Amino acid sequence: MMISSAPRSVQEQCAAWRKAGQSVALVPTMGFFHQGHVSLMQAAREKADKVVVSLFVNPSQFGPAEDLGSYPRDPERDRAMAGENGVDLLFTPSSREMYPLHFGTWVSVPSLSETLCGKTRPTHFKGVCTVVLKLFNICTPDFAFFGEKDWQQLTIIKRMAEDLNLPVQIVGGPLVREADGLAMSSRNSYLTPKERFAAAQISQGLHAARARFAAGERSAAKLEKCILDYWLDNLPQGRVDYLELVHPDTLEAQPLARTDTRMITAVYLGKARLIDNMSLG
Ligand code: PAF
């Protein structure tokens, strides 16, 4: 596996592969790999001739009071895991390389970025879109893989790719859960053992709404109440940032729930802010 922190040499390598007729898949990450990242690497491996994984904790997507400084990192373990999973090139740029002194161009998709996570993280998706577009321009991938755990992020990146005619196919990878149902996330490492045990209730609450939907309930307000009541009883230490039932593509609230309606939520538990989503059907 090649490892490079230099955007120019990664650009040259990817261009050489493509010139030789080889397709390139990119998996953008912030590292501290778990099975969710591994599943994206494996899907990329199946789809393309060459797999590039970027590992960059992108400062521009963190707000001033957020966890940039404490975001979990383990570059050695990440290197080993990328190597074991058939990655051809690990791109590990520094902040200075990605954001040189006079950096001044930003990309955003306001229509989809101001809702859900965007309400508490108003600059987050602008940072995500900007770094992802930079990664696309450096790696020129045919395919780019993003986890469905970040449903809003995936939706925004698909919109950006379509709006800007980017020559890349955006592929969503299924959300990977721990055995007890907690969505895998690097930020789960912030949880104390007690909080970690309780965190399984987040997805259980969503399952409770699925069961109610399967029994015939179609009112989004009632399904939301069903989830909030479940959490009140089973996750009293959690603080709900938001919970919404939305259209999977437009992210607009759907008062009348359908099979493809997406339940999307963020819940604070201890030091962690945990996101999850699930379709009703
Ligand atoms: O999902 C993430 O890990 C990040 O938001 C991404 C897409 C790598 C951009 O920094």
mmCIF file of C-alpha atoms and ligand atoms in Angstrom:
data_model
loop_
_atom_site.group_PDB
_atom_site.id
_atom_site.type_symbol
_atom_site.label_atom_id
_atom_site.label_comp_id
_atom_site.label_asym_id
_atom_site.label_seq_id
_atom_site.Cartn_x
_atom_site.Cartn_y
_atom_site.Cartn_z
ATOM 1 C CA MET A 1 0.000 0.000 0.000
ATOM 2 C CA MET A 2 1.301 3.449 -0.910
ATOM 3 C CA ILE A 3 1.031 6.206 1.694
ATOM 4 C CA SER A 4 1.267 9.837 0.699
ATOM 5 C CA SER A 5 0.523 13.176 2.319
ATOM 6 C CA ALA A 6 1.202 15.214 -0.822
ATOM 7 C CA PRO A 7 -1.899 16.239 -2.839
ATOM 8 C CA ARG A 8 0.158 16.722 -6.009
ATOM 9 C CA SER A 9 1.683 13.221 -5.997
ATOM 10 C CA VAL A 10 -1.691 11.623 -5.189
ATOM 11 C CA GLN A 11 -3.185 13.577 -8.087
ATOM 12 C CA GLU A 12 -0.423 12.322 -10.394
ATOM 13 C CA GLN A 13 -0.784 8.720 -9.237
ATOM 14 C CA CYS A 14 -4.571 8.724 -9.706
ATOM 15 C CA ALA A 15 -4.204 10.370 -13.136
ATOM 16 C CA ALA A 16 -1.690 7.678 -14.138
ATOM 17 C CA TRP A 17 -4.072 4.910 -13.080
ATOM 18 C CA ARG A 18 -6.925 6.434 -15.005
ATOM 19 C CA LYS A 19 -4.717 6.954 -18.072
ATOM 20 C CA ALA A 20 -3.882 3.262 -17.921
ATOM 21 C CA GLY A 21 -7.617 2.515 -18.057
ATOM 22 C CA GLN A 22 -7.968 1.655 -14.372
ATOM 23 C CA SER A 23 -10.968 2.880 -12.404
ATOM 24 C CA VAL A 24 -10.463 4.591 -9.050
ATOM 25 C CA ALA A 25 -12.688 4.462 -5.957
ATOM 26 C CA LEU A 26 -12.272 6.924 -3.105
ATOM 27 C CA VAL A 27 -13.320 6.385 0.511
ATOM 28 C CA PRO A 28 -13.035 9.725 2.351
ATOM 29 C CA THR A 29 -12.558 9.259 6.115
ATOM 30 C CA MET A 30 -11.418 11.018 9.248
ATOM 31 C CA GLY A 31 -9.714 7.851 10.482
ATOM 32 C CA PHE A 32 -10.064 5.886 13.742
ATOM 33 C CA PHE A 33 -11.397 3.059 11.612
ATOM 34 C CA HIS A 34 -14.182 0.719 12.644
ATOM 35 C CA GLN A 35 -16.173 -1.918 10.784
ATOM 36 C CA GLY A 36 -18.241 0.794 9.067
ATOM 37 C CA HIS A 37 -15.091 2.145 7.376
ATOM 38 C CA VAL A 38 -13.929 -1.384 6.575
ATOM 39 C CA SER A 39 -17.233 -2.190 4.857
ATOM 40 C CA LEU A 40 -16.795 0.909 2.654
ATOM 41 C CA MET A 41 -13.214 -0.106 1.792
ATOM 42 C CA GLN A 42 -14.433 -3.578 0.853
ATOM 43 C CA ALA A 43 -17.284 -2.224 -1.270
ATOM 44 C CA ALA A 44 -14.800 0.097 -3.008
ATOM 45 C CA ARG A 45 -12.439 -2.853 -3.553
ATOM 46 C CA GLU A 46 -15.207 -4.757 -5.322
ATOM 47 C CA LYS A 47 -16.192 -1.835 -7.509
ATOM 48 C CA ALA A 48 -12.920 -0.367 -8.799
ATOM 49 C CA ASP A 49 -9.421 -1.342 -9.899
ATOM 50 C CA LYS A 50 -7.739 1.015 -7.429
ATOM 51 C CA VAL A 51 -8.889 2.054 -3.965
ATOM 52 C CA VAL A 52 -7.813 5.326 -2.380
ATOM 53 C CA VAL A 53 -8.675 6.056 1.256
ATOM 54 C CA SER A 54 -8.190 9.594 2.527
ATOM 55 C CA LEU A 55 -7.519 10.049 6.229
ATOM 56 C CA PHE A 56 -7.896 13.663 7.246
ATOM 57 C CA VAL A 57 -9.525 15.136 10.339
ATOM 58 C CA ASN A 58 -10.952 18.120 8.518
ATOM 59 C CA PRO A 59 -10.797 21.206 10.791
ATOM 60 C CA SER A 60 -13.240 23.219 8.698
ATOM 61 C CA GLN A 61 -16.168 20.948 9.530
ATOM 62 C CA PHE A 62 -15.812 21.439 13.299
ATOM 63 C CA GLY A 63 -17.411 24.401 15.039
ATOM 64 C CA PRO A 64 -15.300 26.496 17.458
ATOM 65 C CA ALA A 65 -16.688 24.711 20.554
ATOM 66 C CA GLU A 66 -16.617 21.218 19.022
ATOM 67 C CA ASP A 67 -14.274 18.247 19.445
ATOM 68 C CA LEU A 68 -11.558 18.858 16.814
ATOM 69 C CA GLY A 69 -8.797 18.693 19.473
ATOM 70 C CA SER A 70 -10.069 15.519 21.111
ATOM 71 C CA TYR A 71 -11.329 13.712 17.989
ATOM 72 C CA PRO A 72 -10.060 10.105 18.358
ATOM 73 C CA ARG A 73 -6.955 9.286 16.347
ATOM 74 C CA ASP A 74 -4.868 6.124 15.859
ATOM 75 C CA PRO A 75 -2.892 6.513 12.636
ATOM 76 C CA GLU A 76 -0.806 3.359 13.096
ATOM 77 C CA ARG A 77 -3.802 1.116 13.598
ATOM 78 C CA ASP A 78 -5.562 2.857 10.670
ATOM 79 C CA ARG A 79 -2.558 2.202 8.413
ATOM 80 C CA ALA A 80 -2.596 -1.488 9.334
ATOM 81 C CA MET A 81 -6.357 -1.799 8.772
ATOM 82 C CA ALA A 82 -6.214 -0.032 5.405
ATOM 83 C CA GLY A 83 -3.360 -2.351 4.328
ATOM 84 C CA GLU A 84 -5.296 -5.439 5.428
ATOM 85 C CA ASN A 85 -8.355 -4.379 3.453
ATOM 86 C CA GLY A 86 -6.820 -4.039 0.026
ATOM 87 C CA VAL A 87 -6.367 -0.260 -0.055
ATOM 88 C CA ASP A 88 -3.892 0.793 -2.762
ATOM 89 C CA LEU A 89 -3.203 4.317 -1.585
ATOM 90 C CA LEU A 90 -3.689 5.965 1.795
ATOM 91 C CA PHE A 91 -3.804 9.747 1.458
ATOM 92 C CA THR A 92 -2.923 11.487 4.725
ATOM 93 C CA PRO A 93 -2.608 15.221 4.045
ATOM 94 C CA SER A 94 -1.857 17.794 6.729
ATOM 95 C CA SER A 95 -4.135 20.766 7.426
ATOM 96 C CA ARG A 96 -1.540 23.085 5.901
ATOM 97 C CA GLU A 97 -1.560 21.067 2.679
ATOM 98 C CA MET A 98 -5.348 21.109 2.451
ATOM 99 C CA TYR A 99 -5.810 24.687 3.654
ATOM 100 C CA PRO A 100 -2.764 26.741 2.662
ATOM 101 C CA LEU A 101 -2.338 30.253 4.011
ATOM 102 C CA HIS A 102 -4.568 32.170 1.603
ATOM 103 C CA PHE A 103 -7.251 29.512 1.215
ATOM 104 C CA GLY A 104 -10.523 31.296 0.424
ATOM 105 C CA THR A 105 -12.938 29.150 -1.597
ATOM 106 C CA TRP A 106 -15.902 27.417 -0.012
ATOM 107 C CA VAL A 107 -18.642 25.168 -1.339
ATOM 108 C CA SER A 108 -22.037 24.767 0.273
ATOM 109 C CA VAL A 109 -25.459 23.302 -0.378
ATOM 110 C CA PRO A 110 -27.612 25.582 1.795
ATOM 111 C CA SER A 111 -30.940 24.014 0.829
ATOM 112 C CA LEU A 112 -30.069 20.720 2.525
ATOM 113 C CA SER A 113 -27.523 21.946 5.087
ATOM 114 C CA GLU A 114 -29.631 24.210 7.272
ATOM 115 C CA THR A 115 -31.912 21.503 8.629
ATOM 116 C CA LEU A 116 -31.342 18.555 11.051
ATOM 117 C CA CYS A 117 -27.617 18.567 12.054
ATOM 118 C CA GLY A 118 -27.208 21.936 10.358
ATOM 119 C CA LYS A 119 -29.324 23.620 13.041
ATOM 120 C CA THR A 120 -26.781 22.922 15.775
ATOM 121 C CA ARG A 121 -23.760 22.747 13.448
ATOM 122 C CA PRO A 122 -24.353 25.705 11.100
ATOM 123 C CA THR A 123 -20.946 25.607 9.360
ATOM 124 C CA HIS A 124 -20.427 21.847 9.406
ATOM 125 C CA PHE A 125 -21.630 20.895 5.921
ATOM 126 C CA LYS A 126 -19.837 23.806 4.264
ATOM 127 C CA GLY A 127 -16.609 22.323 5.654
ATOM 128 C CA VAL A 128 -17.622 18.817 4.560
ATOM 129 C CA CYS A 129 -18.562 19.861 1.004
ATOM 130 C CA THR A 130 -15.397 21.904 0.577
ATOM 131 C CA VAL A 131 -13.049 19.153 1.708
ATOM 132 C CA VAL A 132 -14.927 16.469 -0.238
ATOM 133 C CA LEU A 133 -14.777 18.509 -3.446
ATOM 134 C CA LYS A 134 -11.039 19.059 -2.868
ATOM 135 C CA LEU A 135 -10.592 15.294 -2.352
ATOM 136 C CA PHE A 136 -12.520 14.627 -5.567
ATOM 137 C CA ASN A 137 -10.276 17.040 -7.465
ATOM 138 C CA ILE A 138 -7.132 15.463 -6.039
ATOM 139 C CA CYS A 139 -8.135 11.808 -6.462
ATOM 140 C CA THR A 140 -10.434 12.174 -9.532
ATOM 141 C CA PRO A 141 -12.383 9.054 -8.488
ATOM 142 C CA ASP A 142 -14.906 7.233 -10.656
ATOM 143 C CA PHE A 143 -16.720 6.192 -7.462
ATOM 144 C CA ALA A 144 -16.804 7.702 -3.981
ATOM 145 C CA PHE A 145 -18.149 5.811 -0.965
ATOM 146 C CA PHE A 146 -19.902 7.364 2.047
ATOM 147 C CA GLY A 147 -21.644 5.646 4.940
ATOM 148 C CA GLU A 148 -25.410 5.898 5.286
ATOM 149 C CA LYS A 149 -24.946 6.567 8.994
ATOM 150 C CA ASP A 150 -24.372 10.198 7.963
ATOM 151 C CA TRP A 151 -27.565 10.244 5.910
ATOM 152 C CA GLN A 152 -27.734 14.035 5.669
ATOM 153 C CA GLN A 153 -24.074 14.222 4.605
ATOM 154 C CA LEU A 154 -24.620 11.568 1.923
ATOM 155 C CA THR A 155 -27.714 13.389 0.632
ATOM 156 C CA ILE A 156 -25.843 16.699 0.485
ATOM 157 C CA ILE A 157 -22.848 15.200 -1.318
ATOM 158 C CA LYS A 158 -25.132 13.542 -3.883
ATOM 159 C CA ARG A 159 -26.794 16.932 -4.455
ATOM 160 C CA MET A 160 -23.421 18.696 -4.784
ATOM 161 C CA ALA A 161 -22.195 16.087 -7.298
ATOM 162 C CA GLU A 162 -25.359 16.457 -9.379
ATOM 163 C CA ASP A 163 -25.532 20.256 -9.175
ATOM 164 C CA LEU A 164 -21.880 20.693 -10.158
ATOM 165 C CA ASN A 165 -21.829 17.906 -12.791
ATOM 166 C CA LEU A 166 -19.029 16.146 -10.958
ATOM 167 C CA PRO A 167 -17.867 13.092 -12.938
ATOM 168 C CA VAL A 168 -18.083 10.757 -9.963
ATOM 169 C CA GLN A 169 -20.681 8.222 -8.861
ATOM 170 C CA ILE A 170 -21.601 8.650 -5.201
ATOM 171 C CA VAL A 171 -22.239 5.319 -3.509
ATOM 172 C CA GLY A 172 -23.868 4.959 -0.087
ATOM 173 C CA GLY A 173 -22.753 2.066 2.133
ATOM 174 C CA PRO A 174 -25.195 0.529 4.637
ATOM 175 C CA LEU A 175 -25.028 1.728 8.234
ATOM 176 C CA VAL A 176 -23.058 -0.801 10.297
ATOM 177 C CA ARG A 177 -24.243 -1.466 13.867
ATOM 178 C CA GLU A 178 -22.721 -3.010 16.965
ATOM 179 C CA ALA A 179 -24.321 -6.272 18.163
ATOM 180 C CA ASP A 180 -26.686 -4.322 20.454
ATOM 181 C CA GLY A 181 -27.777 -1.987 17.635
ATOM 182 C CA LEU A 182 -25.657 1.101 18.343
ATOM 183 C CA ALA A 183 -24.581 2.723 15.063
ATOM 184 C CA MET A 184 -20.797 2.402 14.742
ATOM 185 C CA SER A 185 -19.018 5.719 15.073
ATOM 186 C CA SER A 186 -15.538 6.902 16.011
ATOM 187 C CA ARG A 187 -17.251 9.114 18.582
ATOM 188 C CA ASN A 188 -18.620 6.069 20.465
ATOM 189 C CA SER A 189 -15.183 6.025 22.098
ATOM 190 C CA TYR A 190 -16.263 9.101 24.129
ATOM 191 C CA LEU A 191 -18.864 7.003 26.001
ATOM 192 C CA THR A 192 -18.267 5.699 29.516
ATOM 193 C CA PRO A 193 -19.157 1.992 29.956
ATOM 194 C CA LYS A 194 -22.514 2.984 31.494
ATOM 195 C CA GLU A 195 -23.300 5.396 28.656
ATOM 196 C CA ARG A 196 -22.190 2.837 26.094
ATOM 197 C CA PHE A 197 -24.671 0.342 27.558
ATOM 198 C CA ALA A 198 -27.484 2.905 27.481
ATOM 199 C CA ALA A 199 -26.631 4.081 23.940
ATOM 200 C CA ALA A 200 -28.162 0.924 22.457
ATOM 201 C CA GLN A 201 -31.555 2.421 23.347
ATOM 202 C CA ILE A 202 -31.222 5.037 20.597
ATOM 203 C CA SER A 203 -31.804 2.515 17.832
ATOM 204 C CA GLN A 204 -34.294 0.589 19.999
ATOM 205 C CA GLY A 205 -36.438 3.734 20.077
ATOM 206 C CA LEU A 206 -36.375 3.851 16.265
ATOM 207 C CA HIS A 207 -37.326 0.176 16.159
ATOM 208 C CA ALA A 208 -40.291 0.926 18.431
ATOM 209 C CA ALA A 209 -41.576 3.383 15.791
ATOM 210 C CA ARG A 210 -41.017 0.826 13.040
ATOM 211 C CA ALA A 211 -43.176 -1.628 14.956
ATOM 212 C CA ARG A 212 -45.900 1.024 15.397
ATOM 213 C CA PHE A 213 -45.684 1.840 11.652
ATOM 214 C CA ALA A 214 -45.951 -1.875 10.786
ATOM 215 C CA ALA A 215 -49.084 -1.994 12.968
ATOM 216 C CA GLY A 216 -50.669 0.739 10.830
ATOM 217 C CA GLU A 217 -49.739 4.096 12.396
ATOM 218 C CA ARG A 218 -49.051 6.736 9.699
ATOM 219 C CA SER A 219 -48.988 9.982 11.681
ATOM 220 C CA ALA A 220 -45.386 11.235 11.865
ATOM 221 C CA ALA A 221 -46.230 13.207 15.017
ATOM 222 C CA LYS A 222 -47.470 10.064 16.762
ATOM 223 C CA LEU A 223 -44.490 8.012 15.589
ATOM 224 C CA GLU A 224 -42.107 10.710 16.839
ATOM 225 C CA LYS A 225 -43.918 10.724 20.183
ATOM 226 C CA CYS A 226 -43.596 6.953 20.333
ATOM 227 C CA ILE A 227 -39.798 7.278 19.981
ATOM 228 C CA LEU A 228 -39.529 10.148 22.481
ATOM 229 C CA ASP A 229 -41.659 8.251 25.014
ATOM 230 C CA TYR A 230 -39.463 5.179 24.565
ATOM 231 C CA TRP A 231 -36.341 7.244 25.198
ATOM 232 C CA LEU A 232 -37.925 8.961 28.197
ATOM 233 C CA ASP A 233 -38.455 5.526 29.770
ATOM 234 C CA ASN A 234 -35.263 3.811 28.598
ATOM 235 C CA LEU A 235 -32.710 6.568 27.968
ATOM 236 C CA PRO A 236 -33.490 9.279 30.544
ATOM 237 C CA GLN A 237 -29.870 10.464 30.587
ATOM 238 C CA GLY A 238 -29.966 11.237 26.827
ATOM 239 C CA ARG A 239 -30.742 14.738 25.530
ATOM 240 C CA VAL A 240 -32.395 14.815 22.133
ATOM 241 C CA ASP A 241 -30.843 17.373 19.785
ATOM 242 C CA TYR A 242 -33.402 16.594 17.086
ATOM 243 C CA LEU A 243 -35.649 13.810 15.909
ATOM 244 C CA GLU A 244 -37.447 14.130 12.581
ATOM 245 C CA LEU A 245 -39.280 11.945 10.111
ATOM 246 C CA VAL A 246 -38.218 13.156 6.690
ATOM 247 C CA HIS A 247 -38.289 12.414 2.999
ATOM 248 C CA PRO A 248 -35.114 10.405 2.265
ATOM 249 C CA ASP A 249 -33.935 12.686 -0.577
ATOM 250 C CA THR A 250 -35.300 16.145 0.168
ATOM 251 C CA LEU A 251 -34.929 15.829 3.980
ATOM 252 C CA GLU A 252 -38.249 17.678 4.293
ATOM 253 C CA ALA A 253 -40.551 16.743 7.153
ATOM 254 C CA GLN A 254 -43.169 14.183 6.123
ATOM 255 C CA PRO A 255 -46.321 14.555 8.241
ATOM 256 C CA LEU A 256 -47.739 11.356 6.737
ATOM 257 C CA ALA A 257 -45.213 8.569 7.144
ATOM 258 C CA ARG A 258 -44.388 6.222 4.270
ATOM 259 C CA THR A 259 -42.256 3.095 3.982
ATOM 260 C CA ASP A 260 -39.269 5.112 2.761
ATOM 261 C CA THR A 261 -39.646 7.883 5.358
ATOM 262 C CA ARG A 262 -36.368 8.284 7.203
ATOM 263 C CA MET A 263 -36.239 8.704 10.961
ATOM 264 C CA ILE A 264 -33.194 10.876 11.626
ATOM 265 C CA THR A 265 -31.882 11.848 15.025
ATOM 266 C CA ALA A 266 -29.002 13.200 17.071
ATOM 267 C CA VAL A 267 -28.837 12.511 20.795
ATOM 268 C CA TYR A 268 -26.348 13.862 23.325
ATOM 269 C CA LEU A 269 -25.110 11.255 25.778
ATOM 270 C CA GLY A 270 -22.353 12.336 28.147
ATOM 271 C CA LYS A 271 -19.622 13.942 26.032
ATOM 272 C CA ALA A 272 -20.866 12.333 22.819
ATOM 273 C CA ARG A 273 -23.368 13.537 20.270
ATOM 274 C CA LEU A 274 -24.599 10.401 18.532
ATOM 275 C CA ILE A 275 -26.451 10.357 15.227
ATOM 276 C CA ASP A 276 -28.590 7.566 13.840
ATOM 277 C CA ASN A 277 -31.172 7.019 11.126
ATOM 278 C CA MET A 278 -33.437 4.275 9.901
ATOM 279 C CA SER A 279 -36.202 3.904 7.344
ATOM 280 C CA LEU A 280 -39.683 3.191 8.669
ATOM 281 C CA GLY A 281 -40.390 0.309 6.343
HETATM 282 O O1 PAF B 1 -17.840 11.384 7.233
HETATM 283 C C1 PAF B 1 -16.691 11.790 7.462
HETATM 284 O O2 PAF B 1 -15.869 11.085 8.047
HETATM 285 C C2 PAF B 1 -16.293 13.179 7.017
HETATM 286 O O3 PAF B 1 -17.340 14.069 7.145
HETATM 287 C C3 PAF B 1 -15.702 13.220 5.587
HETATM 288 C C4 PAF B 1 -16.726 12.806 4.553
HETATM 289 C C5 PAF B 1 -14.504 12.293 5.505
HETATM 290 C C6 PAF B 1 -15.245 14.632 5.259
HETATM 291 O O4 PAF B 1 -14.279 15.077 6.124
#
